PDB file of C-alpha atoms in Angstrom:
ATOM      1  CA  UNK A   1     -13.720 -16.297  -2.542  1.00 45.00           C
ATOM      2  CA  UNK A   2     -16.195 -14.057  -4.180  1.00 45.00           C
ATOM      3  CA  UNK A   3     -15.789 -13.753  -8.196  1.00 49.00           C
ATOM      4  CA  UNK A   4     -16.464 -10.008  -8.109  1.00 83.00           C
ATOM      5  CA  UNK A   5     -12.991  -9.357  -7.298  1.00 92.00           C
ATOM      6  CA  UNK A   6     -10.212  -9.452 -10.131  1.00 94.00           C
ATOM      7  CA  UNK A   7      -8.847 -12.927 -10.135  1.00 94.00           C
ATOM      8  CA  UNK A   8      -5.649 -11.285  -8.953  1.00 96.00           C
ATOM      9  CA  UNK A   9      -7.316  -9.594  -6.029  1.00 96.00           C
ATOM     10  CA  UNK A  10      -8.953 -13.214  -5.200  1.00 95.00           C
ATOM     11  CA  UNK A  11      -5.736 -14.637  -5.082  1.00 95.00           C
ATOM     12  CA  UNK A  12      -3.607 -12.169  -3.207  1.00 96.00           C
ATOM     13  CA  UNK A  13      -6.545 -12.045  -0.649  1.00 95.00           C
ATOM     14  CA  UNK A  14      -6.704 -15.740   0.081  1.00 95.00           C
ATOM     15  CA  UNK A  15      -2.873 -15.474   0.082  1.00 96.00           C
ATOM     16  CA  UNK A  16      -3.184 -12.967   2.692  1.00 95.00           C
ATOM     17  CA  UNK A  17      -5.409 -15.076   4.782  1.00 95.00           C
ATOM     18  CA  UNK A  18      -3.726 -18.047   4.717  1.00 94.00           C
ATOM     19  CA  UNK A  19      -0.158 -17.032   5.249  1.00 94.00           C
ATOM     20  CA  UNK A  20      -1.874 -15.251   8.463  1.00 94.00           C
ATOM     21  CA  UNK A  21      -1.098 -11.496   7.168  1.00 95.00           C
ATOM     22  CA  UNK A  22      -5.033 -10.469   7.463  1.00 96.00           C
ATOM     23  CA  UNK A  23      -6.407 -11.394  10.773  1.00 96.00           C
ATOM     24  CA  UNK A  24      -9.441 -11.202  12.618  1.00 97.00           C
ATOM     25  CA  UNK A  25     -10.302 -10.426  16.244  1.00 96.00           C
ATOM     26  CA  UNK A  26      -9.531  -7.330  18.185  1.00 96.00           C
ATOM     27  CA  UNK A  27      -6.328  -5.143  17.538  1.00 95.00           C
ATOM     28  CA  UNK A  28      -5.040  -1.883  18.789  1.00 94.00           C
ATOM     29  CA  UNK A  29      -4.024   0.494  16.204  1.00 89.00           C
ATOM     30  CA  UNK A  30      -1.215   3.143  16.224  1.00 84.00           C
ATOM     31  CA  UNK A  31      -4.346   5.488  16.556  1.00 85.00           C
ATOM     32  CA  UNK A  32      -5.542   3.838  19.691  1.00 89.00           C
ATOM     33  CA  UNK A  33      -8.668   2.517  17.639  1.00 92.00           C
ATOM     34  CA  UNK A  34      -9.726  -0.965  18.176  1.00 95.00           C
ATOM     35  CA  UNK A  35      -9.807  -2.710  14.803  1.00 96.00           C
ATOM     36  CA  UNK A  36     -11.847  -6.092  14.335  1.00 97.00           C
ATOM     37  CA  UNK A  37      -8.636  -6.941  11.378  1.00 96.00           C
ATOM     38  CA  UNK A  38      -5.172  -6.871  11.089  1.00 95.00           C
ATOM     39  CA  UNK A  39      -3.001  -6.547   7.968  1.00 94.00           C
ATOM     40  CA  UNK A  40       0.785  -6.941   8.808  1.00 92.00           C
ATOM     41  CA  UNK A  41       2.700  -6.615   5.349  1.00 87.00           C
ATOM     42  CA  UNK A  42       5.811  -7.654   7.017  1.00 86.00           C
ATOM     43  CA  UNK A  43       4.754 -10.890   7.061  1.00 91.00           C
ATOM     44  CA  UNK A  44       5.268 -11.705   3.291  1.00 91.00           C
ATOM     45  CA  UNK A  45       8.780 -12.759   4.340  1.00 91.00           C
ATOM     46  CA  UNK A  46       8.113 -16.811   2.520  1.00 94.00           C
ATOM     47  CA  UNK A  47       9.410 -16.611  -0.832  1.00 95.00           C
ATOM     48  CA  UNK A  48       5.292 -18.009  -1.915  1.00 94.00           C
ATOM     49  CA  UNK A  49       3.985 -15.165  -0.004  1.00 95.00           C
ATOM     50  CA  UNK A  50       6.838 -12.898  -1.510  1.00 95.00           C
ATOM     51  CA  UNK A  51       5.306 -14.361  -4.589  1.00 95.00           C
ATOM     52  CA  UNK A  52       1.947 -13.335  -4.353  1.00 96.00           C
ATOM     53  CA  UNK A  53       2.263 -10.024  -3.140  1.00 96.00           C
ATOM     54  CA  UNK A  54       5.270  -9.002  -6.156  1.00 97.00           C
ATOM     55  CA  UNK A  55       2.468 -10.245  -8.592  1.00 97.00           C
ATOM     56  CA  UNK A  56      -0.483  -8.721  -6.967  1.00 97.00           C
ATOM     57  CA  UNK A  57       1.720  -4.935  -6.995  1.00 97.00           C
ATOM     58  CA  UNK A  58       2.234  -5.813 -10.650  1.00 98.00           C
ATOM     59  CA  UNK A  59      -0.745  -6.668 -11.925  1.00 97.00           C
ATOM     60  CA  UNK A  60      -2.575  -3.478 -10.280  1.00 97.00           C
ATOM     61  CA  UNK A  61       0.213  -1.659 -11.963  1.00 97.00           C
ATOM     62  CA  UNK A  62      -0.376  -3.112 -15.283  1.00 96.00           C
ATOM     63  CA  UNK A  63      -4.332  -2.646 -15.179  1.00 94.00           C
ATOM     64  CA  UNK A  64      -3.290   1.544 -14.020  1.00 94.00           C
ATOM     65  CA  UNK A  65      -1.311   1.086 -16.930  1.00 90.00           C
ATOM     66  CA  UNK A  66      -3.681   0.358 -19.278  1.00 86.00           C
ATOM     67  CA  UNK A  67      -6.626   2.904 -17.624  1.00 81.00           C
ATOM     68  CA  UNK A  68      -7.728   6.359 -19.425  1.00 80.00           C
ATOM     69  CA  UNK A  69      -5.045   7.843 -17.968  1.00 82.00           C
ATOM     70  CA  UNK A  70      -1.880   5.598 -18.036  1.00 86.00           C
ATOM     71  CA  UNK A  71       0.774   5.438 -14.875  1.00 91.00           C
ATOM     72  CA  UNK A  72       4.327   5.973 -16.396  1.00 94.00           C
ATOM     73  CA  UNK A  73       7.091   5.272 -14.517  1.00 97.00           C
ATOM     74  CA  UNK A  74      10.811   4.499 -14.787  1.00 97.00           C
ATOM     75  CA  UNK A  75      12.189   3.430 -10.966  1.00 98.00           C
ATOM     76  CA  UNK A  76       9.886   1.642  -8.248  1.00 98.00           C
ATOM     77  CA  UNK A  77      10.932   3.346  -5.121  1.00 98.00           C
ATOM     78  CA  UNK A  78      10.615   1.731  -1.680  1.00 96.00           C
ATOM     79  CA  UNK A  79      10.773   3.396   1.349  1.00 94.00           C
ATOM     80  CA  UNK A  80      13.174   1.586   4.198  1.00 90.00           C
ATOM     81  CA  UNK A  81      12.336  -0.641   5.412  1.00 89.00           C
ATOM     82  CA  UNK A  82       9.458  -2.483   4.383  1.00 90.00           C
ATOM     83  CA  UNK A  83       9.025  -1.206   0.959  1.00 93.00           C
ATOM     84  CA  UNK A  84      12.855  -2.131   0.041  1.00 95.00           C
ATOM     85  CA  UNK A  85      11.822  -6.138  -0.709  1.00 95.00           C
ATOM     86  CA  UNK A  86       8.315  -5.001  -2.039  1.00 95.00           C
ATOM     87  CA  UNK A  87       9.797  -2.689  -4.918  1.00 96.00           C
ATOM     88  CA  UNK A  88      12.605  -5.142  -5.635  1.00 96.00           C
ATOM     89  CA  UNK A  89      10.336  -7.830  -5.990  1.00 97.00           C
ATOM     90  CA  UNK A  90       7.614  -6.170  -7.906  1.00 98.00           C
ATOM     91  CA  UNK A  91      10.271  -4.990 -10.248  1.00 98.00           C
ATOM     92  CA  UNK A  92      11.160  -8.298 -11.232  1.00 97.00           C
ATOM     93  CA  UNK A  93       7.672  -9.461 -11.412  1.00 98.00           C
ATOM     94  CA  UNK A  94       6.506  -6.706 -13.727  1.00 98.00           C
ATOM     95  CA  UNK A  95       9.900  -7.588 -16.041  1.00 97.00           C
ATOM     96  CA  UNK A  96       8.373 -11.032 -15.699  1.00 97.00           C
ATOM     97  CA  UNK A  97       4.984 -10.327 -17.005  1.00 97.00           C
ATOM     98  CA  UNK A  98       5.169  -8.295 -19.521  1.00 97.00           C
ATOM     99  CA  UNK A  99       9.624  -7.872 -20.240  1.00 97.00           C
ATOM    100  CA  UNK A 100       8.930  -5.933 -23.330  1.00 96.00           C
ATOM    101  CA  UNK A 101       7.770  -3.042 -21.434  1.00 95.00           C
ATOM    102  CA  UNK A 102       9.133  -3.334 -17.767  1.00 97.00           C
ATOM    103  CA  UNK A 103      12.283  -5.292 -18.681  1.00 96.00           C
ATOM    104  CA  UNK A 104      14.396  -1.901 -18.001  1.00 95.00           C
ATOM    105  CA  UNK A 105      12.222  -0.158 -15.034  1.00 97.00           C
ATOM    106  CA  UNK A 106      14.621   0.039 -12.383  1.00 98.00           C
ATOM    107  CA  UNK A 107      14.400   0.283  -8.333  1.00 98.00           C
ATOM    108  CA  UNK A 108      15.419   2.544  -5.640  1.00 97.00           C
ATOM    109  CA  UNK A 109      15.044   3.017  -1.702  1.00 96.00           C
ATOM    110  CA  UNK A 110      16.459   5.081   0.830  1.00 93.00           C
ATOM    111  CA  UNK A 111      18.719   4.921   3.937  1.00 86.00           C
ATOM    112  CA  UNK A 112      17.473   5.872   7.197  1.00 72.00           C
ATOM    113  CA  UNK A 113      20.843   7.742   8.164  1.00 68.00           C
ATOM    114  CA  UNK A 114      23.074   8.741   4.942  1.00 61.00           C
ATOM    115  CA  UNK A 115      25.931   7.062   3.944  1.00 57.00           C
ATOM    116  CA  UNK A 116      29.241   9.352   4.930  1.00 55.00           C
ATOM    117  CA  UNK A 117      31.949   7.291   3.410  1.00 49.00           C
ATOM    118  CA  UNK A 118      32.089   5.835   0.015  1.00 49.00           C
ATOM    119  CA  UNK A 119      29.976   6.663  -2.703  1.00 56.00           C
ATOM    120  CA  UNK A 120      27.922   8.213   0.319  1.00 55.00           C
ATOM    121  CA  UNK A 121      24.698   9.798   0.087  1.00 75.00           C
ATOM    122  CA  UNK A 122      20.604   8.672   1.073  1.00 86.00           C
ATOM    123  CA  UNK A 123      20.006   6.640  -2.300  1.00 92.00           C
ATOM    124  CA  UNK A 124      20.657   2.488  -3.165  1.00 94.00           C
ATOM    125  CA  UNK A 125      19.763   1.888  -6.221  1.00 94.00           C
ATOM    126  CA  UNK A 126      19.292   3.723  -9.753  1.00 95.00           C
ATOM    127  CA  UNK A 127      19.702   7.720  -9.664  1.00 95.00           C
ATOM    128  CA  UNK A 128      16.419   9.152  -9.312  1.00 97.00           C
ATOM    129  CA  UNK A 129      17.052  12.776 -10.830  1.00 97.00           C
ATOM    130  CA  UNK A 130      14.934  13.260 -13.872  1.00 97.00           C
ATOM    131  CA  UNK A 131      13.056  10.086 -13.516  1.00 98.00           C
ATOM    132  CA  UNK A 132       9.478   9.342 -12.874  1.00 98.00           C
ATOM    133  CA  UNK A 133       9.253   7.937  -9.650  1.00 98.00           C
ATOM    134  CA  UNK A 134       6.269   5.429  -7.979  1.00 98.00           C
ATOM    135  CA  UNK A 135       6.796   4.977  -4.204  1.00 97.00           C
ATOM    136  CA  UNK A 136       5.666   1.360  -3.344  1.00 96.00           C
ATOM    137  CA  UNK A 137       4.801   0.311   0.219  1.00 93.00           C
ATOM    138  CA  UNK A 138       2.503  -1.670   2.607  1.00 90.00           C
ATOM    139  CA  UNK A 139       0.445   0.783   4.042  1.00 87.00           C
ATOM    140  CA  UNK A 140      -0.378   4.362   4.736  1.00 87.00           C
ATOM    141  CA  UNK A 141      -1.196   5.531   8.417  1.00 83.00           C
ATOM    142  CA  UNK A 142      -0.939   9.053   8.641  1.00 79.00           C
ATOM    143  CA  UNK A 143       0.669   9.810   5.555  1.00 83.00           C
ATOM    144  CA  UNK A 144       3.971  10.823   7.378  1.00 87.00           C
ATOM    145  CA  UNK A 145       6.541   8.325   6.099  1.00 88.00           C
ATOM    146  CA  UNK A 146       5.083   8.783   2.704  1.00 92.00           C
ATOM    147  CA  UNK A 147       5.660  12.381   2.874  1.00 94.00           C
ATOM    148  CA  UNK A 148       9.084  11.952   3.953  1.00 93.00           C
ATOM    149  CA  UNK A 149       9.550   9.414   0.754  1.00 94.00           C
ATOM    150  CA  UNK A 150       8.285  11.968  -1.676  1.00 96.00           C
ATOM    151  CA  UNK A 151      10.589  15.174  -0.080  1.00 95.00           C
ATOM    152  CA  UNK A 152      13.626  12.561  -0.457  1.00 95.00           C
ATOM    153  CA  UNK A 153      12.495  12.040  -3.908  1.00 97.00           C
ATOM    154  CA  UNK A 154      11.892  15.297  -4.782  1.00 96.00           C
ATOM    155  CA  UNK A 155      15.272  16.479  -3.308  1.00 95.00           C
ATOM    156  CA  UNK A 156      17.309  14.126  -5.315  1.00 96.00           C
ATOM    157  CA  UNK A 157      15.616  15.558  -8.578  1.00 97.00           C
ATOM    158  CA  UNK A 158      13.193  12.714  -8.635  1.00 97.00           C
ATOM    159  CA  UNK A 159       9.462  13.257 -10.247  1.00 98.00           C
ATOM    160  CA  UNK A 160       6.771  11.399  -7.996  1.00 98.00           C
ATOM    161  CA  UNK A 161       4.237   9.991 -10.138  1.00 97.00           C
ATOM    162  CA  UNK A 162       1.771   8.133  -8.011  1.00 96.00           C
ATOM    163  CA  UNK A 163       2.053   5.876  -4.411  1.00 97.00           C
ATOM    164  CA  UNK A 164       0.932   2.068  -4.575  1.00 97.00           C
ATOM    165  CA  UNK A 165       0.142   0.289  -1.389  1.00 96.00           C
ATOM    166  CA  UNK A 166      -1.142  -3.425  -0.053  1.00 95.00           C
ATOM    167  CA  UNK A 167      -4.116  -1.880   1.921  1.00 94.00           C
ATOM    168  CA  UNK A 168      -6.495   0.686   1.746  1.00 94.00           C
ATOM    169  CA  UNK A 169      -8.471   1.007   4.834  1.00 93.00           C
ATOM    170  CA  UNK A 170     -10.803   3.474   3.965  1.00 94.00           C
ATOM    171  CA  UNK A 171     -10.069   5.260   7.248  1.00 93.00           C
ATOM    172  CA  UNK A 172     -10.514   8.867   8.581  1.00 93.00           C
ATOM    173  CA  UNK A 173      -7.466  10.229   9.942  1.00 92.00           C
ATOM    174  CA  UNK A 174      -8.320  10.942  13.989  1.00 90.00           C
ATOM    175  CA  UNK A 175     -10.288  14.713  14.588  1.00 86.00           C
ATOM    176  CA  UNK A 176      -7.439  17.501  16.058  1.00 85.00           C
ATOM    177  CA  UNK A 177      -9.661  18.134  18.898  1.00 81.00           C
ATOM    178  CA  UNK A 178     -10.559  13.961  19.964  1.00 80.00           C
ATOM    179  CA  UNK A 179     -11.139  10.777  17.643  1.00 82.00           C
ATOM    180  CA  UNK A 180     -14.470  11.838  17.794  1.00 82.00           C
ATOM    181  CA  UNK A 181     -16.671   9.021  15.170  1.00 82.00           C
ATOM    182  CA  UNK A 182     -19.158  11.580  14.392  1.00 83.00           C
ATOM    183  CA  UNK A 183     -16.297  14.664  13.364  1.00 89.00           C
ATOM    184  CA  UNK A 184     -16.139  13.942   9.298  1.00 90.00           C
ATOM    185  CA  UNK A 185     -12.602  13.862   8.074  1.00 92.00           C
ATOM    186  CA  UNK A 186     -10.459  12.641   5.218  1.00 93.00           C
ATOM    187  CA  UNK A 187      -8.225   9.560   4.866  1.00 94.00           C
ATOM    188  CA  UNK A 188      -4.480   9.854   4.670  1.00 92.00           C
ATOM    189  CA  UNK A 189      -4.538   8.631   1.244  1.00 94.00           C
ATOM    190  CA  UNK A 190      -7.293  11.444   0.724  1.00 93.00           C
ATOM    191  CA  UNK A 191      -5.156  13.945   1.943  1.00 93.00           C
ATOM    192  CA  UNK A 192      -1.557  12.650   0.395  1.00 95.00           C
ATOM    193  CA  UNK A 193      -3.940  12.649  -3.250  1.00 94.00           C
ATOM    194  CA  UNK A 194      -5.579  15.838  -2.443  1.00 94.00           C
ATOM    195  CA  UNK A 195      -1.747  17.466  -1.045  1.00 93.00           C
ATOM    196  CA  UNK A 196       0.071  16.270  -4.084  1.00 95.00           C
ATOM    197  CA  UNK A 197      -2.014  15.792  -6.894  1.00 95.00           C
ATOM    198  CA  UNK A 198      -0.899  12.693  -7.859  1.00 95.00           C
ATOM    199  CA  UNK A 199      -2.388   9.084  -7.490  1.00 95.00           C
ATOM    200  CA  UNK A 200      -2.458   6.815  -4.471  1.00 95.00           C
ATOM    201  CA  UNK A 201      -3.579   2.860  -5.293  1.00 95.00           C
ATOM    202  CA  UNK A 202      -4.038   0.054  -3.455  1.00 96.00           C
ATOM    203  CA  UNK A 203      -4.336  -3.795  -4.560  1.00 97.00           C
ATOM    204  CA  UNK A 204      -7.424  -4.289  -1.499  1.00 96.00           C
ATOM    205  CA  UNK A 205      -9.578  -1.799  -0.115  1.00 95.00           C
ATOM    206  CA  UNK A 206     -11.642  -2.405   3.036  1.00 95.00           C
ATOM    207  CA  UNK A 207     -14.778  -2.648   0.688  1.00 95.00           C
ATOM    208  CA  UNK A 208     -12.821  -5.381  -1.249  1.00 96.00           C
ATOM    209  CA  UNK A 209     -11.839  -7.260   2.457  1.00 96.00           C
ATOM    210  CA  UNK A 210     -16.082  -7.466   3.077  1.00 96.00           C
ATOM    211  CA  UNK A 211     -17.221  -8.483  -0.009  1.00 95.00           C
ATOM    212  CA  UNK A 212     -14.514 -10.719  -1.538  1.00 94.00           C
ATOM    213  CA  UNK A 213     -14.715 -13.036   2.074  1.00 95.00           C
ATOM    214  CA  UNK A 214     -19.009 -13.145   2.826  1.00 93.00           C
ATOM    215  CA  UNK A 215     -20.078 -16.698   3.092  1.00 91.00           C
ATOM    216  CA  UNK A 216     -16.115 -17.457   4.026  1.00 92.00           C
ATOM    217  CA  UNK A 217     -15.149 -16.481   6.958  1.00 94.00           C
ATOM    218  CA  UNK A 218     -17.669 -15.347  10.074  1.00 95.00           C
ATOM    219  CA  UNK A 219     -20.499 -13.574  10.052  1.00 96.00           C
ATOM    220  CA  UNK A 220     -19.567 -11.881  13.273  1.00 97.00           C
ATOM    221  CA  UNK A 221     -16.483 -10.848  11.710  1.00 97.00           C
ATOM    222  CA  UNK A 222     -17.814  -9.439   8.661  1.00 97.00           C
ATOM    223  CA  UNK A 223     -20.721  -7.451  10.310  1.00 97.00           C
ATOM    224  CA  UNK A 224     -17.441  -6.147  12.529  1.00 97.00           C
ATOM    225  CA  UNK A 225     -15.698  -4.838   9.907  1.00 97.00           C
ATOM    226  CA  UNK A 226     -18.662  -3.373   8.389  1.00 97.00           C
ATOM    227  CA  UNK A 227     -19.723  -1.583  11.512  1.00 97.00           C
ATOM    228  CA  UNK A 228     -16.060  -0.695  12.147  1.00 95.00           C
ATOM    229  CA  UNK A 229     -15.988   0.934   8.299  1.00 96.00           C
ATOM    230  CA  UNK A 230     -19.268   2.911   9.050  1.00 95.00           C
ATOM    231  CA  UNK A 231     -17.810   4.062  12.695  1.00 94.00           C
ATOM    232  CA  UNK A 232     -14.667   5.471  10.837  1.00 93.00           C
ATOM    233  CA  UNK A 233     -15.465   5.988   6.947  1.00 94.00           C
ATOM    234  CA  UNK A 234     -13.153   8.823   5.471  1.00 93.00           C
ATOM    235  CA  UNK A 235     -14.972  11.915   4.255  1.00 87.00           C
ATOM    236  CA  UNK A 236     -12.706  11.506   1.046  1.00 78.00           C
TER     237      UNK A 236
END
C-alpha cells in the first residue's frame, strides 16, 4: 500500500480489499453509470471488518478534531439501517481511543416507521434535543437519505454538526436534462456542504482509492478508475 496515505487510511483500505468490500470490474450504479469499482459498506458485517471500519470512523474523527477548526459533537447519529452498527461501533471505538474525551459521547438512530405504543416516537437511543449531532453513514448517493437524517434531527431539536461517511466518490450528481459527461455539476456531498453549511468527511476519497493501490492491484484497473474519475469529476 502506498505510504502517502495516513497509516489509518492504509489499513482500512487493505481491509476493504481483502474482506471483498472494494471491488473491481464493471458495476451498475443506482445512476445507471457503469463503475469500474464497487464499495458495499454492508459488508463490514465480521466483527475484524467491524473492527477496522469503527477505528477508521474514529480516527478521521479524532484528526477533524484536532484541525483549525475542531468537530464537536455529543451523539453519533446513524441513519437506519446501515449507519445503526457504524455509529454504535464507532462510539465505542472513539471511547476506546481516547476515553477521557469520548468516554460519554453517546449514539442515536432512527426508525423507519415510528413507534406507536410504548415510549413511542422515531428516536433509539440518547435524546437528541439540544445536542450537537454528527450523522455517520456509508455513503452518499444523491444526498436524499442524508437529508431526511438531518430534517429528523432537526425536528427532534437536534443541532447537525457535520456528516462522516466510508466513501467519497468524487462524483457529479447526473445533469436534469441527461447524464450528459460534458454538463459540469456538483457532487452530492458538494451540494449537502454547500445546502447546509456544515461539513461532510469521508475516511477514502476516489483520489485516495488510485493512489494508495498503484503498483498493487492492475494497471487496467487503475487507468479505469482514473478515466472513470475524469468522465464524471464533480464541479465542487
Amino acid at each position: 500500500m502506498s505510504t502517502t496515505l495516513a497509516p489509518y487510511k492504509v489499513e482500512f483500505l487493505k481491509a476493504a480489499i481483502d474482506g471483498g468490500i472494494l471491488k473491481f470490474g464493471s458495476f451498475e450504479l443506482k445512476s445507471k453509470r457503469i463503475s469500474p469499482y464497487f464499495f458495499n459498506a454492508g459488508n463490514f458485517y465480521s466483527a475484524n471488518l467491524l473492527r477496522a471500519i469503527s477505528t477508521a470512523y474514529a480516527k478521521t474523527i479524532i484528526e477533524a478534531s484536532t484541525s483549525s477548526t475542531p468537530l464537536e459533537f455529543d451523539i453519533l447519529f446513524g441513519p437506519a439501517y446501515k449507519g445503526i452498527p457504524l455509529a454504535c461501533a464507532t462510539v465505542d471505538k472513539l471511547a476506546d481511543l481516547l476515553p477521557e474525551k469520548y468516554g460519554k459521547v453517546c449514539y442515536s438512530f432512527d426508525r423507519k416507521e415510528a413507534k406507536d405504543h410504548g415510549e413511542g416516537g422515531n428516536i433509539v437511543g440518547a435524546p437528541l434535543k439540544g445536542k450537537r449531532v454528527l450523522i455517520v453513514d456509508d455513503v452518499v448517493t444523491a444526498g436524499t437519505a442524508k437529508r431526511e437524517a438531518i430534517d429528523k434531527i432537526r425536528k427532534e431539536g437536534g443541532i447537525v454538526v457535520g456528516i462522516l461517511v466510508a466513501l467519497d466518490r468524487m462524483e457529479k450528481l447526473p445533469a436534469p436534462n441527461g447524464d450528459n459527461p460534458s454538463t459540469p455539476m456538483p457532487s452530492a456531498i458538494g451540494e449537502i456542504r454547500k445546502e447546509y453549511g456544515i461539513p461532510v468527511l469521508s475516511i477514502l476519497t476516489l483520489n485516495d482509492i488510485i493512489g494508495g493501490l498503484k503498483g498493487k492491484i492492475s494497471e487496467e484497473d487503475i487507468r479505469q478508475m482514473q478515466e472513470y474519475k475524469d468522465k464524471y469529476r464533480a464541479s465542487d
